[in-house]
Short mmCIF file of C-alpha atoms in Angstrom, two decimals:
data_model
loop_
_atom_site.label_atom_id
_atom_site.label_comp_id
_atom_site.label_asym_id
_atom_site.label_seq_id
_atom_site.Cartn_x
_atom_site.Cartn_y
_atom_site.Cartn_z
CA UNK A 1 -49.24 -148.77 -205.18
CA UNK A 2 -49.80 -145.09 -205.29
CA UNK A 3 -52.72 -144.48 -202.18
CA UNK A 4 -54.67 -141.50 -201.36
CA UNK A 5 -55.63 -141.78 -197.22
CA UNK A 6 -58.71 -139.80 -196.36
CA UNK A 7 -57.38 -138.89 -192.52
CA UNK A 8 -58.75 -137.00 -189.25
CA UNK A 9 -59.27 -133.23 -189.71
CA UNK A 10 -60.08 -132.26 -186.32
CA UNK A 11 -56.75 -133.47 -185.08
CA UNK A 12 -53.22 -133.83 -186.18
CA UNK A 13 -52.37 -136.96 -187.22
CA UNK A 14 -48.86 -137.85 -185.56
CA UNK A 15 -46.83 -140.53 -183.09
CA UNK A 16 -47.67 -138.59 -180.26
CA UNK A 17 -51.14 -138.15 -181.32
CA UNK A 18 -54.31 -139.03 -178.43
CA UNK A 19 -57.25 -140.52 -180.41
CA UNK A 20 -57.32 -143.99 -181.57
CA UNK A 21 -58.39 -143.62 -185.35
CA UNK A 22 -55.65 -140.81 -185.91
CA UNK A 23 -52.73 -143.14 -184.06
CA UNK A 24 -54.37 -146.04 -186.58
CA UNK A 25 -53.83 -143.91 -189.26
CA UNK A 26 -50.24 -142.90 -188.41
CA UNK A 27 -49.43 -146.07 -188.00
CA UNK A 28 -50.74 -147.81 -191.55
CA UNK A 29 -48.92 -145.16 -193.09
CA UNK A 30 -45.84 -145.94 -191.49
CA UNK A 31 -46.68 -149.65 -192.35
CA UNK A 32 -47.39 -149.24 -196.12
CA UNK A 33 -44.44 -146.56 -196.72
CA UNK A 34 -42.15 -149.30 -195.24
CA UNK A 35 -43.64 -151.71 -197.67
CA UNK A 36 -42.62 -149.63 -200.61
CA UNK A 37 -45.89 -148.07 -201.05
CA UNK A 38 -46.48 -144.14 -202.39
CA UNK A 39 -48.65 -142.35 -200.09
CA UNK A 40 -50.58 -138.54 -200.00
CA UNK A 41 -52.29 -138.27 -196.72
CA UNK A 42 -55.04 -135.74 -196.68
CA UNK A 43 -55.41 -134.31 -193.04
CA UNK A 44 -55.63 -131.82 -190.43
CA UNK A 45 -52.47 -129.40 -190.70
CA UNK A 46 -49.88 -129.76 -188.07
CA UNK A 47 -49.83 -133.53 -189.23
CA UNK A 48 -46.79 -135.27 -189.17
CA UNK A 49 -46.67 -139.10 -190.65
CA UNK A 50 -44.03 -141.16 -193.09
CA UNK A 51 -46.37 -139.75 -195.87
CA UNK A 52 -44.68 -138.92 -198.96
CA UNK A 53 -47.03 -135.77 -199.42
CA UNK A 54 -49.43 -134.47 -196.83
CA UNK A 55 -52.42 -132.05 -198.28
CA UNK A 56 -53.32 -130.10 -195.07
CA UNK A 57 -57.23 -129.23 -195.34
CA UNK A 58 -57.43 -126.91 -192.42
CA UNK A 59 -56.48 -125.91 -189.15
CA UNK A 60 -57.65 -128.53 -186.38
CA UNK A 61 -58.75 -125.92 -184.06
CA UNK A 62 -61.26 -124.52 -186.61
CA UNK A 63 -62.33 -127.79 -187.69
CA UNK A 64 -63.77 -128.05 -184.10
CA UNK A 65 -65.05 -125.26 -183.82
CA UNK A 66 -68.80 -124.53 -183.19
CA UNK A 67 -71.01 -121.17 -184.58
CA UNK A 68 -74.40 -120.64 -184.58
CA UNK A 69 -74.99 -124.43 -183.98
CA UNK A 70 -72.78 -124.81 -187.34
CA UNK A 71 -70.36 -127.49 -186.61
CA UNK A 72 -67.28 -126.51 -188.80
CA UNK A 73 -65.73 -130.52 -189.22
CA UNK A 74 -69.11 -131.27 -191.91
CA UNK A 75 -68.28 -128.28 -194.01
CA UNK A 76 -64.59 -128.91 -194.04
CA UNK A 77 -65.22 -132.70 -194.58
CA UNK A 78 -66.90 -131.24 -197.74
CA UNK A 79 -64.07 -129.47 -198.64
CA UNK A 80 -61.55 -132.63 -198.21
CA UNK A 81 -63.61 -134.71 -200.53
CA UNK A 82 -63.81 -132.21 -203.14
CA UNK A 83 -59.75 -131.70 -203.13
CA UNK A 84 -59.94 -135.38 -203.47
CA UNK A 85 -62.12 -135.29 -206.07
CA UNK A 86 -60.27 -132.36 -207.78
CA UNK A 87 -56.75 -134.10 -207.49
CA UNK A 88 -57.64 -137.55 -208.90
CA UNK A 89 -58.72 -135.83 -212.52
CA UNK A 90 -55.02 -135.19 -212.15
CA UNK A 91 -53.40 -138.06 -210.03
CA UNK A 92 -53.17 -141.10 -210.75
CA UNK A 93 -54.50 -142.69 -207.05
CA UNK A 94 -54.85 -147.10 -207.18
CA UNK A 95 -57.50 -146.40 -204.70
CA UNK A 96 -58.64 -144.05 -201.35
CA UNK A 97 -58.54 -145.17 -198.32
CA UNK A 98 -61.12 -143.53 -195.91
CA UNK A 99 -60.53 -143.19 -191.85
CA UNK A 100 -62.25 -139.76 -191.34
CA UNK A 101 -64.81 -139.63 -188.38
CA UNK A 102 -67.33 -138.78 -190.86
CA UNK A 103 -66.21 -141.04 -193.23
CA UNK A 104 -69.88 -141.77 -194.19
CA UNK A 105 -70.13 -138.70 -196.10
CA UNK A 106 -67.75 -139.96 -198.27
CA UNK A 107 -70.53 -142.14 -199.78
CA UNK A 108 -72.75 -139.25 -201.11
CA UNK A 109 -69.92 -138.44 -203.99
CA UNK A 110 -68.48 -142.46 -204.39
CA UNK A 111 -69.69 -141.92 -207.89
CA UNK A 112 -67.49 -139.33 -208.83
CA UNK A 113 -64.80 -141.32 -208.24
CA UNK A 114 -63.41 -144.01 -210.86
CA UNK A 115 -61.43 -146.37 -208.39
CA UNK A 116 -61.80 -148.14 -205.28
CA UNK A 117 -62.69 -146.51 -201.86
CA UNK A 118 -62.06 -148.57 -198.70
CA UNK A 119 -63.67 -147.58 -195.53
CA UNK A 120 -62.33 -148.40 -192.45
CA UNK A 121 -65.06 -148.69 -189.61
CA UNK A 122 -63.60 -147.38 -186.44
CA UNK A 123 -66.87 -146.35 -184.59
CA UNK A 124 -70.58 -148.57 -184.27
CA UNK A 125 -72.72 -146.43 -186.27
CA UNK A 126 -73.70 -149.16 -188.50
CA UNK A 127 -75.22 -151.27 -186.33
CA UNK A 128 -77.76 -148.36 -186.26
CA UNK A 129 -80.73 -148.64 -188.35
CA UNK A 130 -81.00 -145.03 -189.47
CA UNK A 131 -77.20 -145.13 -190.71
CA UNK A 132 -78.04 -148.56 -192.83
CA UNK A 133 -81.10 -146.83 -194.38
CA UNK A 134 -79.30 -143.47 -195.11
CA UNK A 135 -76.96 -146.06 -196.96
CA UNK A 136 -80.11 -148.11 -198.60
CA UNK A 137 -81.38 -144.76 -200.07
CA UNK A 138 -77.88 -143.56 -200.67
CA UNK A 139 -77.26 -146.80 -203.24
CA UNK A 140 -73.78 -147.68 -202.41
CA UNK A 141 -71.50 -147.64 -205.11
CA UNK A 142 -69.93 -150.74 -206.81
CA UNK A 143 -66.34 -149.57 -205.75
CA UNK A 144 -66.71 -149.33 -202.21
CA UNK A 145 -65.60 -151.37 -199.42
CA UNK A 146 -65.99 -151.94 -195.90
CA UNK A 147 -63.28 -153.17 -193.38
CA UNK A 148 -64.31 -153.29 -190.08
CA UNK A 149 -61.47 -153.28 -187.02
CA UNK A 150 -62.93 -156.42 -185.67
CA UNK A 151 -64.64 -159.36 -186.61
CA UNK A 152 -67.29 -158.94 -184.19
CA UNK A 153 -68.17 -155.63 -185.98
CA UNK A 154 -68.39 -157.06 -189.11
CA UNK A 155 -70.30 -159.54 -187.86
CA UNK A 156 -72.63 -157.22 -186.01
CA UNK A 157 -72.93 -154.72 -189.19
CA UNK A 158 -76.41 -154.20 -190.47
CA UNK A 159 -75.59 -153.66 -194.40
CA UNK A 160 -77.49 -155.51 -196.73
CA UNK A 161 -75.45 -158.55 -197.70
CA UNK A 162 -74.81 -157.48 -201.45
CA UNK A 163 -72.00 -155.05 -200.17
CA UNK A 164 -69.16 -156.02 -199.68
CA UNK A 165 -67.39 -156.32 -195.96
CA UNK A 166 -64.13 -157.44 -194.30
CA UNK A 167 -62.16 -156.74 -191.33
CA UNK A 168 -59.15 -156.28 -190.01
CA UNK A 169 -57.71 -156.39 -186.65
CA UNK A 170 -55.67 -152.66 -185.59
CA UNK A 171 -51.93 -153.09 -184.77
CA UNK A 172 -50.05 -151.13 -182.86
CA UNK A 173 -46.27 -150.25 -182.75
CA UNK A 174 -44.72 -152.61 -179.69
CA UNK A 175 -41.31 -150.63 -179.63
CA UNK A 176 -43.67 -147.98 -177.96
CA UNK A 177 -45.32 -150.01 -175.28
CA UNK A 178 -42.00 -152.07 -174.15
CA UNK A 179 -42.49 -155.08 -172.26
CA UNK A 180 -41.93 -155.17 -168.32
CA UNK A 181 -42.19 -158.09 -166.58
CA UNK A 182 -42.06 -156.65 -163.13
CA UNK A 183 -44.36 -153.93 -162.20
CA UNK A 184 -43.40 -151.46 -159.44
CA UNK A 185 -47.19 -150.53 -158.43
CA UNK A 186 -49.44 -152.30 -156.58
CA UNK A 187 -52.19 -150.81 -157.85
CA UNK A 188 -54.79 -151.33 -161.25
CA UNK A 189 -55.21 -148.82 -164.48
CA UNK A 190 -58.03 -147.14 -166.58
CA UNK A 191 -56.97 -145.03 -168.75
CA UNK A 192 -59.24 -143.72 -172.05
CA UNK A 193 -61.23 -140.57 -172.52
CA UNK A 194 -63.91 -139.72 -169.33
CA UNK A 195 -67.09 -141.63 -170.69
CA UNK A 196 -70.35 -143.52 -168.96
CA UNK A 197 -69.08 -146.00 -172.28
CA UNK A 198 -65.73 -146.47 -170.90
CA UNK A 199 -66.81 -147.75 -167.67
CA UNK A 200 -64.28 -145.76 -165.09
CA UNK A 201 -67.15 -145.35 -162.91
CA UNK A 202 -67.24 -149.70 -162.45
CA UNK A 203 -63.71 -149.20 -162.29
CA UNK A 204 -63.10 -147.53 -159.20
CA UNK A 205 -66.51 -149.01 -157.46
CA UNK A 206 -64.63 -152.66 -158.52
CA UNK A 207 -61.55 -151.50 -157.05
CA UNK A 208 -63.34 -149.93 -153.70
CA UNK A 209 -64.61 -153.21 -153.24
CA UNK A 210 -61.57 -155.46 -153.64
CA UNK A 211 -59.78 -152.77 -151.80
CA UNK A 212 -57.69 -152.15 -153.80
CA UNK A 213 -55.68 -149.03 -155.32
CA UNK A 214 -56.63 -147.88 -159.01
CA UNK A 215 -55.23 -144.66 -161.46
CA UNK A 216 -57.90 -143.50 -163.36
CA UNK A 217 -56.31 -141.71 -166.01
CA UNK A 218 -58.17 -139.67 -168.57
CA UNK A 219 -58.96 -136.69 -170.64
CA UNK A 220 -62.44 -134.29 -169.62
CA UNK A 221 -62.67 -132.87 -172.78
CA UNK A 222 -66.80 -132.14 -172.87
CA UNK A 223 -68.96 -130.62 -170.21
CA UNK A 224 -71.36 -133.60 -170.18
CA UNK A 225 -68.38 -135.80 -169.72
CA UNK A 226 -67.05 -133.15 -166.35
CA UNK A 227 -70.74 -133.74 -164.69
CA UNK A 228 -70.34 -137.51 -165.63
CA UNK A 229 -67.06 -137.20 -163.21
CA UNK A 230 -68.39 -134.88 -160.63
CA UNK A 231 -71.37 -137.10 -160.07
CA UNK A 232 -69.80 -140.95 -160.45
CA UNK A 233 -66.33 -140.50 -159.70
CA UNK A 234 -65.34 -138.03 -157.93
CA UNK A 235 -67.06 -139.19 -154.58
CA UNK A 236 -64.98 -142.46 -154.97
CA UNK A 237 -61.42 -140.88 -155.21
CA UNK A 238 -59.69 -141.52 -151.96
CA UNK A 239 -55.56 -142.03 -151.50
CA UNK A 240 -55.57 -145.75 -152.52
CA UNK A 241 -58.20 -144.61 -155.89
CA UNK A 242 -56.58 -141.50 -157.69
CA UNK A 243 -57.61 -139.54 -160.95
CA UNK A 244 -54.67 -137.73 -163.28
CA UNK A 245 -55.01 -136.26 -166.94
CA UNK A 246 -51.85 -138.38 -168.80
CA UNK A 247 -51.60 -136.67 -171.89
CA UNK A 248 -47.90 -137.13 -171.82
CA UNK A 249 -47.45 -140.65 -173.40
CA UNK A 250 -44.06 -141.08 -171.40
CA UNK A 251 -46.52 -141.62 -168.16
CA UNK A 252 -48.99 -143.04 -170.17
CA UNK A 253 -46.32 -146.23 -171.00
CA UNK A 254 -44.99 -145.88 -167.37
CA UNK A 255 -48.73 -146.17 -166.49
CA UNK A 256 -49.23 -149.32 -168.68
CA UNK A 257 -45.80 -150.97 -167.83
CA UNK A 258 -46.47 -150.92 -163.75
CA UNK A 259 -49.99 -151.54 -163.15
CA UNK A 260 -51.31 -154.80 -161.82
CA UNK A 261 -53.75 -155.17 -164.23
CA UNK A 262 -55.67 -152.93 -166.59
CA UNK A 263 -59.84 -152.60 -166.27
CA UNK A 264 -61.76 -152.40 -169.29
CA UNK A 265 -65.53 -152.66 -168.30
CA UNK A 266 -66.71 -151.23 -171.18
CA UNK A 267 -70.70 -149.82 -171.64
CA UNK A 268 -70.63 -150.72 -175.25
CA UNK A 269 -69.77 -152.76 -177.94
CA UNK A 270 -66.43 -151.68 -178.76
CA UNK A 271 -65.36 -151.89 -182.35
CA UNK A 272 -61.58 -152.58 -181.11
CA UNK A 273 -60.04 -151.21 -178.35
CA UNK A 274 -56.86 -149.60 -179.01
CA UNK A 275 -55.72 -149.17 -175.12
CA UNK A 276 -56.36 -152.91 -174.76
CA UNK A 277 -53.54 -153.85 -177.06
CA UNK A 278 -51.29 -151.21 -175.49
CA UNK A 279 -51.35 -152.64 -172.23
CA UNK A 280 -50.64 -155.93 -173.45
CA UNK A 281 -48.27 -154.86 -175.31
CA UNK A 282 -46.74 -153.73 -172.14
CA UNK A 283 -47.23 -157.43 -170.02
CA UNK A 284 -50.09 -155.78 -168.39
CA UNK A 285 -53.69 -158.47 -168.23
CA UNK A 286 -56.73 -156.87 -169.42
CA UNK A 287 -59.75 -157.00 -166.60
CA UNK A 288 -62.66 -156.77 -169.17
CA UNK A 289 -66.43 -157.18 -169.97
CA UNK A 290 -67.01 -159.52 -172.63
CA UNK A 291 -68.16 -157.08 -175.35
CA UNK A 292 -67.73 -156.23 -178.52
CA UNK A 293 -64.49 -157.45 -179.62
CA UNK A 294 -62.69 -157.91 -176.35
CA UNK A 295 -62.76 -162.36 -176.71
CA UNK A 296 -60.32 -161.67 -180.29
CA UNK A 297 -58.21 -159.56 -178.27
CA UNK A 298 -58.02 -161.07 -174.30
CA UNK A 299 -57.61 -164.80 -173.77
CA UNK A 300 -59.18 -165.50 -170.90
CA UNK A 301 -57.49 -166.52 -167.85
CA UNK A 302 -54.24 -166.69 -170.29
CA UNK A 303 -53.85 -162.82 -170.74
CA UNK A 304 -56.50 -161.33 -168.65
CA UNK A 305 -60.05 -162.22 -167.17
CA UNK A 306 -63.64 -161.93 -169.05
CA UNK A 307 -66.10 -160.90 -167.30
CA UNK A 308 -69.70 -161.34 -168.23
CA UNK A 309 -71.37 -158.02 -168.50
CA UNK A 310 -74.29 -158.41 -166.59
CA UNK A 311 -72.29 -159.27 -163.73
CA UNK A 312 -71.11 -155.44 -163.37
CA UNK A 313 -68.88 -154.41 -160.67
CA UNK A 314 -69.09 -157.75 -159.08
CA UNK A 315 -67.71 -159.22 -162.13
CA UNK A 316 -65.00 -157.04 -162.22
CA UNK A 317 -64.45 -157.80 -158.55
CA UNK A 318 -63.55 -161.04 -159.79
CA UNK A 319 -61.11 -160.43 -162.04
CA UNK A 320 -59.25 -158.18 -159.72
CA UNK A 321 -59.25 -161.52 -157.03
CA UNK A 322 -57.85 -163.99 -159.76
CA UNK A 323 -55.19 -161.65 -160.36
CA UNK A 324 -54.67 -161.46 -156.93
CA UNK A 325 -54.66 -164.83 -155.98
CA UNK A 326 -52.29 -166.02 -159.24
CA UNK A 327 -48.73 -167.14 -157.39
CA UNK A 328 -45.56 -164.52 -158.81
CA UNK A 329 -44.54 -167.21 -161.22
CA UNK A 330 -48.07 -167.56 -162.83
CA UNK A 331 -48.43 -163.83 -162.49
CA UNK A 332 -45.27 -163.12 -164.86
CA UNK A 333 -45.61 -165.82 -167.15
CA UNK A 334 -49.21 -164.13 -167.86
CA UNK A 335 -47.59 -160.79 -168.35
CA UNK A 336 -45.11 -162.67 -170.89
CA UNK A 337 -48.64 -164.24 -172.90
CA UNK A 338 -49.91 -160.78 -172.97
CA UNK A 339 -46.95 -159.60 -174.68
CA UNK A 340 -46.34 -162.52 -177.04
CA UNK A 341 -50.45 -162.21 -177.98
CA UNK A 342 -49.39 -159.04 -179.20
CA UNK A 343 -46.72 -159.85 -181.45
CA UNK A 344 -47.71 -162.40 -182.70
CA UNK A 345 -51.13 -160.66 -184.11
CA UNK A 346 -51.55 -157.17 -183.17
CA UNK A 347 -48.42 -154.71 -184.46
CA UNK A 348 -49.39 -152.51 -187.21
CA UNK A 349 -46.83 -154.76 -189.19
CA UNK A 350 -49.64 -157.69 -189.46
CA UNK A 351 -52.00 -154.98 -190.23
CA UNK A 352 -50.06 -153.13 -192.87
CA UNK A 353 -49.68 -156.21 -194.67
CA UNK A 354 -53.05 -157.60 -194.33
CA UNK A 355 -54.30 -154.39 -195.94
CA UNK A 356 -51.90 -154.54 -198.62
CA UNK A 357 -53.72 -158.05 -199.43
CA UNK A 358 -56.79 -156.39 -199.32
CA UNK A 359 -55.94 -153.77 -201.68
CA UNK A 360 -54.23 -156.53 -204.37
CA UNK A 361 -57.18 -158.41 -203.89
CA UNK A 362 -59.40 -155.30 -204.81
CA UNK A 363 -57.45 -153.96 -207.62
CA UNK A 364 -56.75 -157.14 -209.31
CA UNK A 365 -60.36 -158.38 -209.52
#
């Protein structure tokens, strides 16, 4: 098949890249070139993927950048779909594939285009009302699609039930989160971006309670999200309970590979949960609230605990004590289910093909 992919602009899209939807993107590229597949990425420039062609759009910086309460990403999100629509009068695509952030603006100009798009739903926004009407008044065309990352986000989806919706469950590469059996710390993991949504505040309050030692590890990358640290988390950090910025993914692995366990007590229904599947990946248990799709991805008591999220920090609490209290032998056979769980349905393999199905299925209707 010859695919267009409508990627991230405000980031480059590579192996080493931070950001869950642009690593998702890298990744089914990698999948569908290794399946035979032609692809043209369009993306932020400094993007570096298996694509057979890349169309860089614009400079991520700029793309990010703010003036006069303009944000820059709309305008050049404009700009992508009108080089999309400006190259297929002269390619000849099989169909688009969306993963932009704004991918919803994709759906003002769906008629312009004479083949399939396919969305991919990475965030929650429709489970909003306001983003189901815009869509209502909108009139979605007859050639688009919706794939959600999870089932529980299809599930949860507000779309009227004429259009048509699937999911798909993210993969990720194992080769880059190698198994280890044997941690060498003693202590428990966050790691995601510095956000009331993400929980590390419950984090560290579980760990202070069960005494003991957590790495928060995360990016500050907004001032709202700085105050959100200064005011929750920083009056928690202590010898045993430290914060560091891993942007290097070598530490980021080593981080994943050695912890105890990993705590995920997530504020909100999480489409996926890309760092869940990394730890696995990496023999580390998953500590988690039972949210959005956390009960397709953690077994519990098999390859992690589920907590219950009205329980809070006590809940969490919990889970830190089972995984204490599990003898070494149960201890590393759970590590070895974490990692099996993984390969076994999560690699970006599985999810490479299963898109491939969807796009037969599409085309050949």
């Amino acid at each position: 098949m010859n695919i267009a992919i409508m990627g991230v602009i405000t980031k480059p899209i590579s192996q080493n890249t931070f950001g869950g939807t642009e690593k998702f993107t890298y990744l089914l590229v990698k999948g569908l070139v290794e399946r035979g597949h032609n692809i043209t990425l369009y993306c932020a420039k400094g993007s570096k993927t298996d694509a057979q062609k890349h169309v860089y759009i614009v400079e991520p910086e700029i793309a990010m950048s703010e003036n006069s309460n303009v944000q820059f990403v709309y305008p050049y999100t404009l700009a992508q779909i009108r080089r999309l629509i400006n190259d297929t009068k002269k390619i000849s695509y099989d169909l688009i594939h969306i993963n932009a952030i704004k991918s919803f603006m994709m759906s003002f100009f769906s008629a312009e285009f004479n083949l399939p798009l396919i969305h991919t739903i990475h965030r929650d926004y429709l489970i909003h009302q306001q983003f189901v009407n815009m869509y209502k008044a909108l009139g979605i065309s007859k050639n688009e699609y919706f794939v959600f990352v999870s089932k529980n986000a299809c599930k949860k989806n507000k779309l009227p039930n004429t259009i048509k919706t699937s999911f798909i469950h993210n993969g990720i590469d194992p080769t880059e989160y190698p198994f280890n059996e044997k941690p060498s710390l003693a202590s428990y993991l966050w790691l995601s971006r510095i956000d009331e949504l993400k929980g590390p505040d419950v984090a560290i309050k579980a760990a202070k309670a069960a005494n003991v030692g957590v790495i928060l590890s995360g990016d500050i990358d907004r001032e709202k999200y700085q105050n959100f640290f200064n005011n929750k988390i920083k009056p928690y950090l202590d010898e045993k309970r430290i914060f560091e910025n891993a942007k290097n993914l070598k530490r980021k692995v080593f981080l994943y590979q050695n912890s105890k366990a990993f705590l995920f007590p997530i504020q909100w229904e999480e489409p996926f949960g890309l760092v869940v599947v990394e730890s696995l990946s990496s023999g580390t248990p998953v500590i988690a609230f039972d949210r959005g799709a956390m009960k397709e991805i953690v077994q519990h008591k098999r390859t992690g605990y589920l907590v219950k999220p009205n329980e809070g920090v006590n809940g969490i609490v919990k889970g830190i004590r089972f995984i204490e209290s599990l003898p070494k032998e149960k201890y590393f056979e759970m590590r070895k289910n974490c990692r099996l769980s993984i390969l076994n349905n999560f690699t970006y393999k599985i999810m490479a093909q299963k898109y491939e199905q969807f796009y037969s299925k599409i085309i050949n209707q």
